[in-house]
Coordinates of N, CA and C in Angstrom, one line a residue:
X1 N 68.0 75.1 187.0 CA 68.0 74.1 188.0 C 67.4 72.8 187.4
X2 N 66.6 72.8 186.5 CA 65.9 71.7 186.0 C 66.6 70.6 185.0
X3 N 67.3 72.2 184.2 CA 68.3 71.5 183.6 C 69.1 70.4 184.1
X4 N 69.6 71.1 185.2 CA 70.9 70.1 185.8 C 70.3 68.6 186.4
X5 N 69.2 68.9 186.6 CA 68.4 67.7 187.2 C 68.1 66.6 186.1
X6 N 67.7 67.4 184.8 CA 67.9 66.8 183.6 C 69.3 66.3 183.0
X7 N 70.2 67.1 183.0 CA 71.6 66.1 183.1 C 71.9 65.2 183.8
X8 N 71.3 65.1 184.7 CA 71.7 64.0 185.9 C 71.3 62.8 185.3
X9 N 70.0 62.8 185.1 CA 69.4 61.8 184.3 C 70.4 61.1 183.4
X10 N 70.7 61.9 182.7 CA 71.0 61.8 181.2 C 72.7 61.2 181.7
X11 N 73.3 61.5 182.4 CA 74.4 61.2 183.0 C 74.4 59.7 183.8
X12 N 73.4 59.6 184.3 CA 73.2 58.7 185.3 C 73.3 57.3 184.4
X13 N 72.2 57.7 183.0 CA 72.0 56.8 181.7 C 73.2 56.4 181.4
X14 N 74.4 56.9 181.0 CA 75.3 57.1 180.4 C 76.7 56.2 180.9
X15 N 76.6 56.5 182.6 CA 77.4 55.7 183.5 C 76.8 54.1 183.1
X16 N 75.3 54.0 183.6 CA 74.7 52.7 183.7 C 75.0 51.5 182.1
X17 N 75.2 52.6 181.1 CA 75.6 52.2 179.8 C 76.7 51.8 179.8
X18 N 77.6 52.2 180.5 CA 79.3 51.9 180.8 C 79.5 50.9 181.4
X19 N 78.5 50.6 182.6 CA 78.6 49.2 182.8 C 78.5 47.9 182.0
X20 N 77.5 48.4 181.4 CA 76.9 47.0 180.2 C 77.9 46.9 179.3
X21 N 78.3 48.0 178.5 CA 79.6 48.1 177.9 C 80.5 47.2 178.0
X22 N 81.3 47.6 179.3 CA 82.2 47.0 180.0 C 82.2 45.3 180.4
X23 N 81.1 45.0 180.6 CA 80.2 43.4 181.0 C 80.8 42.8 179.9
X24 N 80.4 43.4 178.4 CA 80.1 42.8 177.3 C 81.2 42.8 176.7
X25 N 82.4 43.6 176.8 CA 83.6 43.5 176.2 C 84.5 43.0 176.8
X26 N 84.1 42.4 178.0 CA 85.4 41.9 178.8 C 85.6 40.3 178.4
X27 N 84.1 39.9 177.0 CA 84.4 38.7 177.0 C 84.4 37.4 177.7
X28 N 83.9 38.3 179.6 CA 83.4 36.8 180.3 C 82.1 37.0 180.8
X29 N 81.6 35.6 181.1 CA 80.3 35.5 181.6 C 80.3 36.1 183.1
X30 N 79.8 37.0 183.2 CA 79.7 37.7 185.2 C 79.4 36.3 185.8
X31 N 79.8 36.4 187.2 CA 79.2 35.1 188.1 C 78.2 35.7 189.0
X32 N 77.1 36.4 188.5 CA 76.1 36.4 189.1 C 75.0 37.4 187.4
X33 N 74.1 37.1 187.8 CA 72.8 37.3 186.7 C 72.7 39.1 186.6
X34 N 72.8 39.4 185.1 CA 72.6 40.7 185.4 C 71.9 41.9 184.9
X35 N 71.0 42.1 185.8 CA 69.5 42.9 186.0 C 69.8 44.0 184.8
X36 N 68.2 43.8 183.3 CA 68.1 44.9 182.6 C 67.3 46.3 183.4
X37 N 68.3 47.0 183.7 CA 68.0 48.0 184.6 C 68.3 49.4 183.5
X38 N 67.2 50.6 183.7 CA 67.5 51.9 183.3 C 67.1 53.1 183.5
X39 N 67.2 54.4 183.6 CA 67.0 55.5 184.4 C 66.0 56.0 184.0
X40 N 65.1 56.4 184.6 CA 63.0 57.1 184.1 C 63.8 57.7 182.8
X41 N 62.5 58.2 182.3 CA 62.7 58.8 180.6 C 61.9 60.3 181.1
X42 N 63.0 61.2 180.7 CA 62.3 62.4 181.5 C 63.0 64.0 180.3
X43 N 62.4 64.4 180.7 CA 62.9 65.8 179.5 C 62.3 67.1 180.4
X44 N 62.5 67.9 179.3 CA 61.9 69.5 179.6 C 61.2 70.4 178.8
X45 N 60.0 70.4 179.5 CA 58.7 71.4 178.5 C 58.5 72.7 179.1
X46 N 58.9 73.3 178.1 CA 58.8 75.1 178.0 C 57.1 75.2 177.3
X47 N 57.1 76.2 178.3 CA 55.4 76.2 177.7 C 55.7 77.3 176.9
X48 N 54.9 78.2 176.1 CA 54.9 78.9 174.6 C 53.8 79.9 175.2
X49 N 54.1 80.6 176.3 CA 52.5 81.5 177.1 C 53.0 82.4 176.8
X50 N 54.5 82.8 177.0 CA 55.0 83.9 177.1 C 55.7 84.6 178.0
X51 N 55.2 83.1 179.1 CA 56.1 83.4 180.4 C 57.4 82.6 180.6
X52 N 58.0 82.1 182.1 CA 59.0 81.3 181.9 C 58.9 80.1 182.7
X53 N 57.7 79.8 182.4 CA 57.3 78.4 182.5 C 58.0 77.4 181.9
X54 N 58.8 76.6 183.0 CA 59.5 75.4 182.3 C 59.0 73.7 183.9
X55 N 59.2 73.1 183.0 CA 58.8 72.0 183.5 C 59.7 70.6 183.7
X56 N 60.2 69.9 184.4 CA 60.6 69.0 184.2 C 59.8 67.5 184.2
X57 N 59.3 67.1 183.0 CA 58.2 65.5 182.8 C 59.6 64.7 183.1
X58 N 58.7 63.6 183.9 CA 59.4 62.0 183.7 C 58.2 61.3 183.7
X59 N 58.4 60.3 182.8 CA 57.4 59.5 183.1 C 56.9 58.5 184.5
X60 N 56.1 58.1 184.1 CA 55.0 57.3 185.5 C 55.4 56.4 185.6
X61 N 55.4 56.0 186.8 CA 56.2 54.8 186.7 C 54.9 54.3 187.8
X62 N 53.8 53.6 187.9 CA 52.9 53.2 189.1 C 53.0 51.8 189.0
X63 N 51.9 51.9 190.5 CA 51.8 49.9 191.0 C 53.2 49.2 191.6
X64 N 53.9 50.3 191.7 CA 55.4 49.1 192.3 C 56.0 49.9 193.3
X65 N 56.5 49.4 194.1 CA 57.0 49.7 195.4 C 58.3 50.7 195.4
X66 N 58.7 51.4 195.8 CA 60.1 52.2 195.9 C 60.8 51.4 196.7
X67 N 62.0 51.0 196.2 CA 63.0 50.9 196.9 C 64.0 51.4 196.7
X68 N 64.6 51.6 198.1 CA 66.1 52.1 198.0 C 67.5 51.6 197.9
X69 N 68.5 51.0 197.1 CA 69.2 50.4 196.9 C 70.4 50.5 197.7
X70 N 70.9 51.4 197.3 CA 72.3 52.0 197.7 C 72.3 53.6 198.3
X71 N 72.5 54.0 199.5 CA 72.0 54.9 200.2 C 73.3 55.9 199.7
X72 N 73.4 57.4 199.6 CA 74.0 58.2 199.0 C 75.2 58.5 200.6
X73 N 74.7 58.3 201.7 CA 75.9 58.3 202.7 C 76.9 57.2 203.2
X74 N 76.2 55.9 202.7 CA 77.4 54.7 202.6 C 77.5 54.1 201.2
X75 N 78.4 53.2 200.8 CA 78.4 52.5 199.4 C 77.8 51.3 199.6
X76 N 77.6 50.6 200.8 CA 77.2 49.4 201.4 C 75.8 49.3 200.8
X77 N 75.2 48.6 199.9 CA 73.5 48.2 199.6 C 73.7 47.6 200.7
X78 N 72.0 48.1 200.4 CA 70.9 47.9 201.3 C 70.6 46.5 201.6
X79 N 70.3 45.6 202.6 CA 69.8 44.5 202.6 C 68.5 44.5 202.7
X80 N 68.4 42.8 202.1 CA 67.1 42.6 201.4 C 67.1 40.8 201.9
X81 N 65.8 40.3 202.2 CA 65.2 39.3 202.4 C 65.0 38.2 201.1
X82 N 64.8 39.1 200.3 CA 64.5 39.3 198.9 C 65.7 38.8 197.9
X83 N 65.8 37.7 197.5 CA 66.9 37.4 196.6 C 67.3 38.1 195.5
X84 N 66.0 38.7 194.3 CA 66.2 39.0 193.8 C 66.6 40.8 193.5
X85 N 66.4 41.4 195.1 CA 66.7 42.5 195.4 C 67.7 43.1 195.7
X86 N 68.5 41.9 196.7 CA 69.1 41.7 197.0 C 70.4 41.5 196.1
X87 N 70.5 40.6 195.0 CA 71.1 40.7 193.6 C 71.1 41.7 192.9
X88 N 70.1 42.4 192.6 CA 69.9 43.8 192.4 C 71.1 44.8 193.0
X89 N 70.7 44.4 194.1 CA 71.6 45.5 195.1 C 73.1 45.3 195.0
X90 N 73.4 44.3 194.7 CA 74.7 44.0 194.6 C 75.3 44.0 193.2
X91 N 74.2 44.3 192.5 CA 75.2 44.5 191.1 C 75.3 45.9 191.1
X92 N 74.2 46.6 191.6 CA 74.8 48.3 191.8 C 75.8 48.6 192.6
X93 N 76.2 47.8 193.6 CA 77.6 48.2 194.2 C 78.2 48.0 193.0
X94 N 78.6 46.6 192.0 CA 79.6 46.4 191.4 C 79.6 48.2 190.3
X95 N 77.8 48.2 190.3 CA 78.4 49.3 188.6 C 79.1 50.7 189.4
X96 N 78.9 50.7 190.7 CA 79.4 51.7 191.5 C 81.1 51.8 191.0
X97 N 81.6 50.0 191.5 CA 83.2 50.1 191.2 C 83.3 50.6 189.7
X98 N 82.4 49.7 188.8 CA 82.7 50.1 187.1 C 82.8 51.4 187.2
X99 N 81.9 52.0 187.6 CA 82.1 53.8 187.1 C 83.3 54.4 187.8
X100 N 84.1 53.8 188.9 CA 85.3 54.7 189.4 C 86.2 54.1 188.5
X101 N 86.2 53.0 188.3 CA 87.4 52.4 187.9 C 87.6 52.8 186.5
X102 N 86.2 53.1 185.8 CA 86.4 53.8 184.0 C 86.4 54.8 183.3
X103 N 86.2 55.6 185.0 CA 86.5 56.8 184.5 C 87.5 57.6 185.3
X104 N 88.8 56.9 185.7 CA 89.7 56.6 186.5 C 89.8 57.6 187.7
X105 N 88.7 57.1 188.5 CA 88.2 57.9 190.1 C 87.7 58.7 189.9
X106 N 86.7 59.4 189.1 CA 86.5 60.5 188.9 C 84.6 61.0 189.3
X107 N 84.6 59.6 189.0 CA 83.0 59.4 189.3 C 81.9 58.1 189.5
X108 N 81.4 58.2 190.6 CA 80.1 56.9 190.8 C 78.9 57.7 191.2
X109 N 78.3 56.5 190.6 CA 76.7 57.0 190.9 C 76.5 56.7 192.6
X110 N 76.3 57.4 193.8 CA 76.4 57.0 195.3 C 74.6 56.9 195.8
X111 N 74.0 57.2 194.8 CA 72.3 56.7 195.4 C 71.6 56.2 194.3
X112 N 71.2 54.6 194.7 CA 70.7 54.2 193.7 C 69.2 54.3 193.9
X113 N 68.1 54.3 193.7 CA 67.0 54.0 194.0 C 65.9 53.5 193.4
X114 N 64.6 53.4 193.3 CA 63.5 53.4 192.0 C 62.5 52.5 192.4
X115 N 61.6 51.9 191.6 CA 60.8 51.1 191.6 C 60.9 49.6 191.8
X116 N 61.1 49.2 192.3 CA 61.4 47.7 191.8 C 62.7 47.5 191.4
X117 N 62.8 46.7 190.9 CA 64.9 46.5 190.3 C 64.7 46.7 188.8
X118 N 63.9 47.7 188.2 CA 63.6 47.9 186.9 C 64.2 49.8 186.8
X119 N 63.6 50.4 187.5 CA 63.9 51.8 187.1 C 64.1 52.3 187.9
X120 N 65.3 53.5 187.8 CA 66.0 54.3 189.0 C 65.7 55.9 188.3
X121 N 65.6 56.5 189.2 CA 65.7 57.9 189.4 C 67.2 58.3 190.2
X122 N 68.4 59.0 189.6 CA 69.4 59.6 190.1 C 69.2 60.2 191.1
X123 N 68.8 60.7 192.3 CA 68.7 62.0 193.1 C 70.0 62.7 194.0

């Protein structure tokens, strides 16, 4: 189970990469600003006791507020008062379309969330 939670990650990374990708080769400037955003740094530690202790680390992320971006039951972000959250929120809709559209319907990320408009956790 940890595993998969760990691919998620690592998948989540991977999509978010597709977007930037995609930004950068299309050769035009976006018309709106866009957020260096990326998924916690997280792995899996097997302890060496002799039992089957396994663990999933992500790093700490403190001092900054959780917000929720994009809710996993609608695609509609979240509103925000907040301009720059709000931007935020609206460029994860867009990487939402990038991920259907490049991996032709097959897959989007549907909950964005995290700290601040800096780091998301897949859930």
């Amino acid at each position: 189970k940890l595993a998969v939670e760990l691919n998620c990650l690592r998948w989540g990374g991977a999509l978010l990469h597709l977007v930037y990708d995609f930004i950068a080769s299309s050769g035009l400037k976006p018309p709106f600003s866009v957020p260096k955003l990326r998924f916690v740094g997280a792995g899996l530690a097997v302890s060496q006791n002799g039992g089957n202790d396994t663990f999933l680390v992500e790093e700490l992320i403190k001092d900054r507020p959780f917000v929720k971006y994009i809710n996993n039951d609608s695609a509609k972000p979240s509103s925000f008062s907040d301009p720059g959250r709000a931007e935020t929120a609206r460029f994860l809709a867009f990487c939402q379309h990038v991920h259907w559209e490049q991996t032709d319907r097959q897959v989007y990320i549907s909950d964005f969330q995290g700290k601040l408009h800096y780091f998301f956790k897949l859930q």
